[in-house]
Coordinates of C-alpha atoms and ligand atoms in Angstrom, one line a residue:
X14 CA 0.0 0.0 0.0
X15 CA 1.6 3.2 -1.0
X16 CA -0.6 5.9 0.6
X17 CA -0.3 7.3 3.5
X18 CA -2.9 5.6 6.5
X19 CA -4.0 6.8 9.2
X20 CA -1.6 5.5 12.0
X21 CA 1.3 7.7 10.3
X22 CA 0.1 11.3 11.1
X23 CA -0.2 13.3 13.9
X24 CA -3.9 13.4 14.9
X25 CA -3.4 15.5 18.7
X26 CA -5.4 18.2 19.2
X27 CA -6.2 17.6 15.4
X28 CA -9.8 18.1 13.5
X29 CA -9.9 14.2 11.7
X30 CA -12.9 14.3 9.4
X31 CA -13.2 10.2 8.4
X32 CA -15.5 9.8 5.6
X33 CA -17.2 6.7 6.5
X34 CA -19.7 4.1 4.8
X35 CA -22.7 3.8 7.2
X36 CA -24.8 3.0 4.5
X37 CA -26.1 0.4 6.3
X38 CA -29.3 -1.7 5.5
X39 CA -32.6 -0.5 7.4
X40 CA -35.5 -1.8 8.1
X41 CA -39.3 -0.5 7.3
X42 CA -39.6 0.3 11.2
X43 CA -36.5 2.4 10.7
X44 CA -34.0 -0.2 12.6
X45 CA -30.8 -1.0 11.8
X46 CA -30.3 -4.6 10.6
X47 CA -27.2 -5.4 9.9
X48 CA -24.5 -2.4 11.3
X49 CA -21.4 -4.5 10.2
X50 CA -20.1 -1.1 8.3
X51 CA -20.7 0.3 10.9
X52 CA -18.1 -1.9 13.5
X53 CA -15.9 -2.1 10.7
X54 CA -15.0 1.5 10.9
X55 CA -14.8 1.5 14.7
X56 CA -10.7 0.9 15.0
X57 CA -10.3 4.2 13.0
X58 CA -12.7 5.7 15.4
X59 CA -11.5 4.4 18.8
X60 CA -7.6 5.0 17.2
X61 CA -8.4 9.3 16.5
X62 CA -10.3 9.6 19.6
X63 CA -6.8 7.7 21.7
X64 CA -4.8 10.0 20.1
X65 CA -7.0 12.5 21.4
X66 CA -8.3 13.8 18.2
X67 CA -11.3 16.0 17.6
X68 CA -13.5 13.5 15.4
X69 CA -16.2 14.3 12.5
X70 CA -17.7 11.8 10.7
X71 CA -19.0 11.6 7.3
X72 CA -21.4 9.2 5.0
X73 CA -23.9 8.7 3.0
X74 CA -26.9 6.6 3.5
X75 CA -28.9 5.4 0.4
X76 CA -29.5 7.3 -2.8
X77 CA -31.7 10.4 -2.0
X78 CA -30.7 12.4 -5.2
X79 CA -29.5 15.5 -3.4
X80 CA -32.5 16.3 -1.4
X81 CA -33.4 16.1 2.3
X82 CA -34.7 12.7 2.7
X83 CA -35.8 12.5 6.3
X84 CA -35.7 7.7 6.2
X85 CA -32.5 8.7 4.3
X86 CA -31.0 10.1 7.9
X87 CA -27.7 9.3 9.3
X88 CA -29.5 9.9 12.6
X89 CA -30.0 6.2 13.5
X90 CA -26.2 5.6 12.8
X91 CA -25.2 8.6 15.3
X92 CA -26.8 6.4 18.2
X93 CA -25.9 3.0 17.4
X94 CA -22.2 4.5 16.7
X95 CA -22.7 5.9 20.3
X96 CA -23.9 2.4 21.8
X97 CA -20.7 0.8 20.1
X98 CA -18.7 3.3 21.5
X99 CA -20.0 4.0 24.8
X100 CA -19.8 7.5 24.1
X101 CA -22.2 9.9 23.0
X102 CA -21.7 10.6 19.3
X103 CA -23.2 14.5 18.5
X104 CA -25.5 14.4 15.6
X105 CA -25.3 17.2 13.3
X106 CA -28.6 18.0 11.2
X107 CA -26.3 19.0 8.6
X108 CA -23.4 18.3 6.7
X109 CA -22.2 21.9 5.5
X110 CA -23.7 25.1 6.6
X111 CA -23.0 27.4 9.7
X112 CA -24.4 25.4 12.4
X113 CA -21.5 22.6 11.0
X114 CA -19.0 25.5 11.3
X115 CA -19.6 26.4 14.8
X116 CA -20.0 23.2 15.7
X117 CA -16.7 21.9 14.8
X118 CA -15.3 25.0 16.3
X119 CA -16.4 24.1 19.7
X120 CA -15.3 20.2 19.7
X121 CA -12.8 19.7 22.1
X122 CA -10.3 16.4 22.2
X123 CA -11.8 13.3 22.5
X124 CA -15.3 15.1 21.1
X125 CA -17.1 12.9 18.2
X126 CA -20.0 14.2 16.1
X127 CA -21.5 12.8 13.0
X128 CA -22.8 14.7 9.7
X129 CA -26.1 14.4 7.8
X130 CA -26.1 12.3 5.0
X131 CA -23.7 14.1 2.1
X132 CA -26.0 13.2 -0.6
X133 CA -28.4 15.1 0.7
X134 CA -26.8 18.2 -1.6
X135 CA -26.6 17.0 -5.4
X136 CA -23.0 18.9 -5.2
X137 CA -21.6 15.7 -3.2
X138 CA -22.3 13.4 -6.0
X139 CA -20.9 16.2 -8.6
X140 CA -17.3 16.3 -7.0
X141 CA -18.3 19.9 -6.7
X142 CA -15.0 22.3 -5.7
X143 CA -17.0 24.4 -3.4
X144 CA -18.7 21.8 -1.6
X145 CA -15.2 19.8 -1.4
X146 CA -14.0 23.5 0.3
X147 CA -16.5 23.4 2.8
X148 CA -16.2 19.8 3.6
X149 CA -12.4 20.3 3.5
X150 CA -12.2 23.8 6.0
X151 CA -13.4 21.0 8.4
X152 CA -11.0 19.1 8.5
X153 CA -6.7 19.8 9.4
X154 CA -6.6 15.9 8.5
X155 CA -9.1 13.7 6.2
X156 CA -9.0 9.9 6.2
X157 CA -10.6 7.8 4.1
X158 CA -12.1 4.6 5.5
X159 CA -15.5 4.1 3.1
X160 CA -14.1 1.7 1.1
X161 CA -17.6 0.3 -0.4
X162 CA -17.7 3.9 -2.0
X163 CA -14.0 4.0 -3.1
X164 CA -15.2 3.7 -6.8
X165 CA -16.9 6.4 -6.6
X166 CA -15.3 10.3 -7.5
X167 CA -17.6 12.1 -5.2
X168 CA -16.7 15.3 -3.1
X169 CA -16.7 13.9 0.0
X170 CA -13.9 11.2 -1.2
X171 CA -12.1 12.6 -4.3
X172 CA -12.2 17.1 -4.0
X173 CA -11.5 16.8 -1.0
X174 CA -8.2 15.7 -0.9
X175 CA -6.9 18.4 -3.2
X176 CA -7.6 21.0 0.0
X177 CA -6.4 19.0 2.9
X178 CA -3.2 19.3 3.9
X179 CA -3.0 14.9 4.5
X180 CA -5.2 12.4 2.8
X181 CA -4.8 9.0 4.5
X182 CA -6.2 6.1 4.5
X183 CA -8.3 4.4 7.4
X184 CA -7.9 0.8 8.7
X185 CA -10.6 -0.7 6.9
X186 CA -9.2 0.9 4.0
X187 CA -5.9 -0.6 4.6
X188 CA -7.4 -4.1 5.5
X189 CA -9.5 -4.0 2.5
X190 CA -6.5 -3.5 0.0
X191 CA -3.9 -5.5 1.8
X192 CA -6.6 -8.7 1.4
X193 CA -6.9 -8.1 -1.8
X194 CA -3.1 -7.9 -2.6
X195 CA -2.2 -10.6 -1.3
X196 CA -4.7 -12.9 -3.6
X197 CA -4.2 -11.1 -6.6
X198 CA -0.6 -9.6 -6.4
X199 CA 1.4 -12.6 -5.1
X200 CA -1.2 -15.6 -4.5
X201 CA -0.1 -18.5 -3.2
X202 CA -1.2 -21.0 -6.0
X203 CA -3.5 -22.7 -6.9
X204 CA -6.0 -19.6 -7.0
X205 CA -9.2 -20.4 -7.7
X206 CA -12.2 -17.6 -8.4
X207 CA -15.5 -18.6 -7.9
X208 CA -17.9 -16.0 -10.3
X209 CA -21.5 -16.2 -9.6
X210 CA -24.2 -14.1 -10.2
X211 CA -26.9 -12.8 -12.8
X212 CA -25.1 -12.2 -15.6
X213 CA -22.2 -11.8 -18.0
X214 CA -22.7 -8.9 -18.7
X215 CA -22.1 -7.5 -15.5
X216 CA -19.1 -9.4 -14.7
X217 CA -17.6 -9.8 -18.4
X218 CA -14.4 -7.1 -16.9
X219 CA -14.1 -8.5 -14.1
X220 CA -13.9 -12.6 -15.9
X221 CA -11.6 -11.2 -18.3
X222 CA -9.6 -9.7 -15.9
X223 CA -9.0 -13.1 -13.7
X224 CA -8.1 -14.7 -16.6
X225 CA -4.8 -13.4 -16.5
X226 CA -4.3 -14.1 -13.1
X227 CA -5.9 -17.0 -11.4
X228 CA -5.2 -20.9 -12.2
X229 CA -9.3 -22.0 -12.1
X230 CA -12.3 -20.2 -12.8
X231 CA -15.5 -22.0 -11.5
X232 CA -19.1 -20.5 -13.1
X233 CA -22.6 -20.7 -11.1
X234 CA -25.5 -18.7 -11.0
X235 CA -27.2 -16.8 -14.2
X236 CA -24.7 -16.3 -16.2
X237 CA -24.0 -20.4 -16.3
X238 CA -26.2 -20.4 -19.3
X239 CA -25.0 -17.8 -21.5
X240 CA -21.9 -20.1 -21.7
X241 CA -23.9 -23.6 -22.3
X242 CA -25.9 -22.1 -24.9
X243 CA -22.7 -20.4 -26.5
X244 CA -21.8 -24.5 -26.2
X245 CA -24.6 -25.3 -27.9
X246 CA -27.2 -26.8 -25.1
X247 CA -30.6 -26.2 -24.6
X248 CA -31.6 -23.6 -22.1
X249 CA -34.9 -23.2 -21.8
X250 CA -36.2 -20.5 -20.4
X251 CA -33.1 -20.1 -18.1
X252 CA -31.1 -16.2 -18.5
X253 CA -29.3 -15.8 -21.0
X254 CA -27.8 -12.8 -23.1
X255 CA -27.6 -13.7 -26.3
X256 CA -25.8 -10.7 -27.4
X257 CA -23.0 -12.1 -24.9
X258 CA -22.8 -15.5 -26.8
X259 CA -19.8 -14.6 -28.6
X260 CA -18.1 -12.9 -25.9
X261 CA -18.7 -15.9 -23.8
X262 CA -17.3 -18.1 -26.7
X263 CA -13.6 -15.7 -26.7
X264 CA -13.6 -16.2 -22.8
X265 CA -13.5 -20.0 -23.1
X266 CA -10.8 -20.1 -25.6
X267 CA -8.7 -17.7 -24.1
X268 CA -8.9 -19.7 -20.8
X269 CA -7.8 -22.3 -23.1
X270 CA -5.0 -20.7 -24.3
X271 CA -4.2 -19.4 -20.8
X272 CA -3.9 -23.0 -19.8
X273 CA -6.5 -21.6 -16.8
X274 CA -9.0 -24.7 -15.8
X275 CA -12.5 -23.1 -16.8
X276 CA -15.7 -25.0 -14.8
X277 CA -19.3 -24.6 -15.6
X278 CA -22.0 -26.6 -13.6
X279 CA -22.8 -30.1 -15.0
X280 CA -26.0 -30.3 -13.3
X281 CA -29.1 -27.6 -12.2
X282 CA -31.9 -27.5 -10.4
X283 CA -35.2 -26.3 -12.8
X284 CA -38.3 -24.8 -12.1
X285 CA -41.6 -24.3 -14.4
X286 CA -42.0 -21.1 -12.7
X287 CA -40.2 -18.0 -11.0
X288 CA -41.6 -18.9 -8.2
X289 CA -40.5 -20.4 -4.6
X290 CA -43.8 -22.9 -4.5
X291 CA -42.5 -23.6 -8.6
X292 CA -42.4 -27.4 -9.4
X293 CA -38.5 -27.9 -9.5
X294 CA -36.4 -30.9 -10.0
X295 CA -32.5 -31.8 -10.5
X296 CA -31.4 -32.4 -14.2
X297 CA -28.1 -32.6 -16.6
X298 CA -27.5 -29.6 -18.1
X299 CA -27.7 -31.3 -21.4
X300 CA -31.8 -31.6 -20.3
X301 CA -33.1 -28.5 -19.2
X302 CA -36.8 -28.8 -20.6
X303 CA -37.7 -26.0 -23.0
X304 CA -40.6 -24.0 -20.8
X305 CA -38.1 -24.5 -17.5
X306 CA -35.7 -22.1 -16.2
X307 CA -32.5 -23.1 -14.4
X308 CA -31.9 -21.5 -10.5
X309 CA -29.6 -23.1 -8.8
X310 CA -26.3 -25.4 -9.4
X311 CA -27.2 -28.9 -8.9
X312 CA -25.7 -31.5 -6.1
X313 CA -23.4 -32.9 -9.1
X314 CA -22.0 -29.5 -9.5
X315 CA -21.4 -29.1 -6.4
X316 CA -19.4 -32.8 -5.8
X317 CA -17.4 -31.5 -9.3
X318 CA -16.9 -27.9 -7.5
X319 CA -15.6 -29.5 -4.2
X320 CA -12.8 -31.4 -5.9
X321 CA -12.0 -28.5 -7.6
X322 CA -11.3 -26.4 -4.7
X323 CA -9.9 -29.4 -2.5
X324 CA -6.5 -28.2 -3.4
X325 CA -6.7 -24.5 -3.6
X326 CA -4.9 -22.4 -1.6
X327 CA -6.2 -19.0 -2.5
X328 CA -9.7 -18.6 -3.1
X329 CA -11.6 -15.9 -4.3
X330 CA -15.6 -15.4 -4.8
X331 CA -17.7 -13.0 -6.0
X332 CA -22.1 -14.2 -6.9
X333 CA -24.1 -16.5 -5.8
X334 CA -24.7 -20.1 -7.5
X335 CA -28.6 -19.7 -8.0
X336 CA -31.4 -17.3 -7.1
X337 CA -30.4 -17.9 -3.2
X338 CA -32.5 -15.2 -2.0
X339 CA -35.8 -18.2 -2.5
X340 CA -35.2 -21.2 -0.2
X341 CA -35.7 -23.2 -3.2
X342 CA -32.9 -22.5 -5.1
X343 CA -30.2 -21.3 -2.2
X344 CA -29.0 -24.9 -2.2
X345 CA -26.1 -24.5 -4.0
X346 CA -24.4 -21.1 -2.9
X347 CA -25.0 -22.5 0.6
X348 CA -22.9 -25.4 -0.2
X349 CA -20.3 -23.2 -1.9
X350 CA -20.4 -21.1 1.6
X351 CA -20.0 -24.4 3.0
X352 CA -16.7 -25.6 0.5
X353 CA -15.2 -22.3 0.7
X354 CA -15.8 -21.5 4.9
X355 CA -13.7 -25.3 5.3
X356 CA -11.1 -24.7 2.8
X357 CA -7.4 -24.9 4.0
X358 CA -6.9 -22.0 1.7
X359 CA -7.2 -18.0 2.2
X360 CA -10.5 -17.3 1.4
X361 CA -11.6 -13.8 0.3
X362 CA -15.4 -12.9 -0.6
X363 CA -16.9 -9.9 -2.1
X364 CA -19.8 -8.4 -3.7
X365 CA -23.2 -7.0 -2.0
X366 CA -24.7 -10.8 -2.2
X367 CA -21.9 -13.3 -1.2
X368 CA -21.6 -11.7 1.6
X369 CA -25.6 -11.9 2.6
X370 CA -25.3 -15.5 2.1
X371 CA -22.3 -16.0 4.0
X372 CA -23.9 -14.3 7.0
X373 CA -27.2 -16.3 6.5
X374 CA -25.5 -19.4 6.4
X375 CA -23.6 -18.3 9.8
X376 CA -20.2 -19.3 8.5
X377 CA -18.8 -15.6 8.4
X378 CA -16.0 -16.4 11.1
X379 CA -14.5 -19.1 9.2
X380 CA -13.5 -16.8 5.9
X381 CA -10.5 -14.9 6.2
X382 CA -11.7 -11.7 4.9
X383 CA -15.6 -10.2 3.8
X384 CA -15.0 -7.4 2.1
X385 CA -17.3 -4.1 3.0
X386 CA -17.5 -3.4 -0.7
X387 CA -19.8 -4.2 -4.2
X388 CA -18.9 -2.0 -6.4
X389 CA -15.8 -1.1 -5.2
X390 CA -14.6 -4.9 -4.8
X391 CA -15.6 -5.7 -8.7
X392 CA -13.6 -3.0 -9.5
X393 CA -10.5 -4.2 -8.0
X394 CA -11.5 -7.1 -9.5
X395 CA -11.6 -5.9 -13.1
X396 CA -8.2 -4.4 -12.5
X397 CA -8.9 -0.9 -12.3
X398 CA -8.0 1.6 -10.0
X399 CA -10.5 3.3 -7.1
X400 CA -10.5 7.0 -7.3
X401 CA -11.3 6.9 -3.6
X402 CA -7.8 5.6 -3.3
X403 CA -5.6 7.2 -6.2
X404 CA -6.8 10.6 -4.7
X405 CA -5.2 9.9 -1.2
X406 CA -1.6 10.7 -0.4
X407 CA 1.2 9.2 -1.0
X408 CA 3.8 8.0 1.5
X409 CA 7.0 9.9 1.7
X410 CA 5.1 12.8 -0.1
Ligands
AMP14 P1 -25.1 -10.2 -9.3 O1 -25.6 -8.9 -8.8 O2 -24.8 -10.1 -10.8 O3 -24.0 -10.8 -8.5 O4 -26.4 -11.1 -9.3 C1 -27.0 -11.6 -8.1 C2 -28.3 -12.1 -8.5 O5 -28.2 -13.1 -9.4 C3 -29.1 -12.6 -7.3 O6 -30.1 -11.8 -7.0 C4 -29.6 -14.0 -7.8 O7 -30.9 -14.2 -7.5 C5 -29.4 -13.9 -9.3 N1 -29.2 -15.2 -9.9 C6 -28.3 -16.2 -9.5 N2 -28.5 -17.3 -10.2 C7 -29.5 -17.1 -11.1 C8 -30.2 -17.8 -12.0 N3 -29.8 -19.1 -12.3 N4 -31.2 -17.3 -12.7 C9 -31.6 -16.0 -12.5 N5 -31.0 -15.2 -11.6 C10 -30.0 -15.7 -10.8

């Protein structure tokens, strides 16, 4: 990690403004259900307020197109973050305005306060150089710790570095990249991804990408089927792109080439209906019926997927095997949490859904890292740099 983090400046006596990701999911009675962004950002929290920093805290909370969205408030955060704390954590109706001034000028060491949701003014999602200012006159040091938003080039992550005098980088930042070095950078081999999820389409960088790096690919979920029927099978009503046919063709042969093991399910569970009371059954994939669609990897897949992982010793995953979120069809991404939790290898998962799945199947302790990030964590994935993370400073500068 080049950039500076947050353990390597002075923060005494110091205004830290963290830029957080409490975008955390909430119920319809307004309750918090899972705060896990939340926790994760805690050791840069607990770290400032030790070094006796003064400590303002920014997010954003859901997409409420730059007006005030009263469900949209970071409100709820402010007092679980002062639960988890055991400190009270000062909620500020705003995030920019003359109230915000004032009140950072009266925080005192060891104070915390928290900021109304950025996107609450369209200039946050605009990068906007006066809104950065503002944000910025805040803050005599700015760390970044919201990974899950570090694909993004919005004020509160990207203009604001350019009028702080340090940009560093927050734990969870630091955890987050380190993780992901060490199974793409240097992985001890085999490396294995595991690429789930609806479609192709959406993953077609991010497949192209591991191609170059990894030594197996295994395929599940929707996007299984855009490769059989670029192999020639029957379907049936199952997802498929066909305007993705011939891209899934070129990724099979340049796996090939690549000498990089490429796996596609050999078996599916089919259902006449999307539906969870559908009729379903367990076929070959060379028998889908015509009016069924396929959800879920089979239990012959899942035998097949097991040997395949038996010897990995890096193992990365992003999409679930089937449409997990009916009971239905969440056999086979359970079982992958399953081969994946009790692997001897370092396991790293990512994307908005793995990660629900791993919680749901209660297996979250056993795999070395979760990451925090969707967006972001495909990104890495596809190879390309975070602006959240290019705009930080570098060490030594
Ligand atoms: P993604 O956001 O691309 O990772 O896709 C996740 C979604 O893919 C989940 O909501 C799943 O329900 C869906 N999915 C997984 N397998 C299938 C399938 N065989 N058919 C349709 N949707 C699927």
């Amino acid at each position: 990690m080049d950039k500076l983090c947050i353990n390597e400046v002075f923060l005494k006596d110091k205004r830290v403004f963290i830029r957080a990701d409490f975008n955390v999911p909430v119920n319809g009675e307004g309750n918090i259900t899972d705060d896990t962004r939340i926790r994760e950002v805690l050791p840069s929290i607990n770290y400032a307020l030790d070094e006796g920093a003064k400590v303002i805290l920014a997010s954003h909370m859901g997409r409420p197109r730059g007006k005030v969205d009263s469900h949209l408030s970071l409100n709820i955060v402010a007092k679980r973050l002062s639960r988890l704390l055991g400190k009270q954590v000062k909620f500020v109706n705003d995030c920019v305005g003359d109230e915000v001034k004032q009140v950072v000028e009266d925080l005192q060491p060891g104070d915390i306060i928290l900021l109304e949701n950025l996107r609450f003014h369209p200039e946050e999602r605009q990068n906007d150089a006066g809104f950065s200012k503002e944000l910025a006159s805040f803050a005599d040091v700015y760390v970044n710790d919201a990974f899950a938003t570090a694909h993004r080039c919005h004020a509160s992550n990207v203009g604001i570095t350019k009028y702080v005098p340090y940009a560093v980088a927050g734990f969870l930042m630091v955890k987050e990249i380190q993780y992901f070095e060490r199974a793409m950078q240097n992985p001890v081999r085999p490396l294995v991804a595991i690429l789930g999820g609806a479609k192709v389409s959406g993953k077609i960088g991010v497949i192209e990408n591991l191609l170059k790096k990894v030594d197996k690919v295994i395929i599940g979920g929707g996007m299984t089927f855009t490769f059989l029927k670029a192999l020639g099978y029957e379907v049936g009503k199952s997802l498929v792109e066909d305007d993705m046919l011939k891209t899934a063709t070129r990724v099979m042969k340049v796996a090939k080439e690549r000498q990089v093991k490429f796996y596609l399910p050999v078996d599916c569970v089919v259902a006449d209906k999307f539906d969870p009371r559908a009729e379903t059954k367990v076929v070959p994939v060379q028998e889908v019926p015509k009016q069924w669609s396929a959800l879920d990897i089979g239990p012959a897949s899942t035998t097949l997927f097991s040997e395949v992982l038996q010897n990995a010793k890096t193992i990365i995953w992003n999409g679930p095997m089937g449409v997990f979120e009916m009971d239905a069809f969440s056999r086979g991404t359970m079982a992958m949490v399953n081969m994946v939790a009790n692997s001897y290898a370092l396991t790293i998962v990512g994307g908005g859904d793995t990660d629900v799945a791993v919680h749901r199947a209660g297996e979250s302790y056993k795999i070395s890292y979760i990451s925090t990030g969707g967006g972001a964590f495909l990104q890495l994935l596809e190879g390309k740099q975070l602006p959240g993370i290019t705009a930080l400073t570098n060490k030594g500068a």
